[in-house]
């Protein structure tokens, strides 16, 4: 008997499971930011250049914050993954072929 499908328990866990969506949105954001910088440089438009520099500053600070958070609080990150992501991964690993391949290859190397 097949268990019924239940979605991930939190929004953050669903983002981890659908990492391709996160990468798509991130790359679209960087593309738009670079386009604004290019147009501002070509047209010598100070408004576009200020928008570009502000956006790059915000993205840089956000990236630095995430990096520092992951580097200096690894126990918090590990506890989150072990308590939330591991349970959902075990339940939903058959939903996507990639997860099934990763889990079977990981379990195959452990034996």
Coordinates of C-alpha atoms in Angstrom, one line a residue:
X1 CA 0.0 0.0 0.0
X2 CA 1.4 3.3 -1.1
X3 CA 1.5 6.1 1.5
X4 CA -0.4 9.2 0.6
X5 CA 1.7 12.2 -0.4
X6 CA 2.1 14.9 2.2
X7 CA 4.1 18.0 1.4
X8 CA 7.1 19.3 3.3
X9 CA 6.4 20.7 6.8
X10 CA 7.8 24.2 6.3
X11 CA 8.5 26.6 3.5
X12 CA 12.2 26.5 4.1
X13 CA 12.2 22.7 3.7
X14 CA 10.2 22.9 0.5
X15 CA 12.8 25.4 -0.8
X16 CA 15.6 22.9 -0.1
X17 CA 13.7 20.1 -1.8
X18 CA 13.0 22.4 -4.9
X19 CA 16.5 23.8 -5.1
X20 CA 16.2 24.3 -8.8
X21 CA 13.5 27.0 -8.3
X22 CA 15.8 28.8 -5.8
X23 CA 18.7 28.7 -8.4
X24 CA 16.3 29.9 -11.1
X25 CA 15.1 32.9 -9.1
X26 CA 18.6 33.8 -7.9
X27 CA 20.0 33.7 -11.4
X28 CA 17.1 35.8 -12.7
X29 CA 17.8 38.3 -9.9
X30 CA 21.5 38.5 -10.8
X31 CA 20.6 38.8 -14.5
X32 CA 18.3 41.7 -13.8
X33 CA 20.8 43.4 -11.6
X34 CA 23.6 43.1 -14.2
X35 CA 21.2 44.4 -16.9
X36 CA 20.4 47.5 -14.8
X37 CA 24.1 48.1 -14.3
X38 CA 24.8 47.6 -18.0
X39 CA 22.1 50.0 -19.0
X40 CA 23.1 52.5 -16.4
X41 CA 26.7 52.4 -17.6
X42 CA 25.8 52.7 -21.3
X43 CA 23.4 55.5 -20.8
X44 CA 25.4 57.2 -18.0
X45 CA 22.1 57.2 -16.1
X46 CA 22.9 58.0 -12.4
X47 CA 19.5 56.6 -11.2
X48 CA 20.2 53.2 -12.8
X49 CA 23.8 53.2 -11.5
X50 CA 22.6 54.0 -7.9
X51 CA 20.0 51.2 -8.2
X52 CA 22.6 48.8 -9.4
X53 CA 25.1 49.7 -6.6
X54 CA 22.4 49.5 -3.9
X55 CA 21.2 46.2 -5.2
X56 CA 24.7 44.8 -5.3
X57 CA 25.4 46.0 -1.8
X58 CA 22.2 44.4 -0.5
X59 CA 23.0 41.1 -2.3
X60 CA 26.6 41.2 -1.0
X61 CA 25.5 41.8 2.6
X62 CA 23.0 39.0 2.3
X63 CA 25.5 36.6 1.0
X64 CA 28.0 37.6 3.7
X65 CA 25.4 37.2 6.4
X66 CA 24.4 33.7 5.2
X67 CA 28.1 32.7 4.9
X68 CA 28.9 33.9 8.4
X69 CA 25.8 32.2 9.8
X70 CA 26.7 28.9 8.2
X71 CA 30.4 29.2 9.3
X72 CA 30.0 30.3 12.9
X73 CA 26.8 28.5 13.8
X74 CA 27.2 25.0 12.3
X75 CA 25.6 23.3 15.2
X76 CA 22.4 25.3 14.6
X77 CA 22.4 24.5 10.9
X78 CA 23.1 20.8 11.7
X79 CA 20.3 20.6 14.2
X80 CA 17.9 22.2 11.7
X81 CA 18.8 19.7 9.0
X82 CA 18.7 16.7 11.3
X83 CA 15.3 17.7 12.8
X84 CA 13.5 19.0 9.8
X85 CA 15.1 18.0 6.5
X86 CA 16.1 14.5 7.4
X87 CA 12.5 13.4 8.2
X88 CA 11.0 15.0 5.1
X89 CA 13.8 13.6 2.9
X90 CA 13.2 10.0 4.2
X91 CA 9.4 10.4 3.6
X92 CA 9.7 12.1 0.1
X93 CA 12.9 10.7 -1.4
X94 CA 10.9 8.6 -3.9
X95 CA 9.1 11.7 -5.3
X96 CA 12.0 12.7 -7.4
X97 CA 14.4 10.5 -9.3
X98 CA 17.4 12.6 -8.2
X99 CA 16.7 12.1 -4.5
X100 CA 16.2 8.4 -5.0
X101 CA 19.6 8.1 -6.9
X102 CA 21.4 10.2 -4.3
X103 CA 20.0 8.1 -1.4
X104 CA 20.7 4.8 -3.0
X105 CA 24.2 5.8 -4.0
X106 CA 24.9 7.1 -0.5
X107 CA 23.5 3.9 1.1
X108 CA 25.4 1.8 -1.4
X109 CA 28.7 3.4 -0.5
X110 CA 28.1 3.0 3.3
X111 CA 27.8 -0.8 3.2

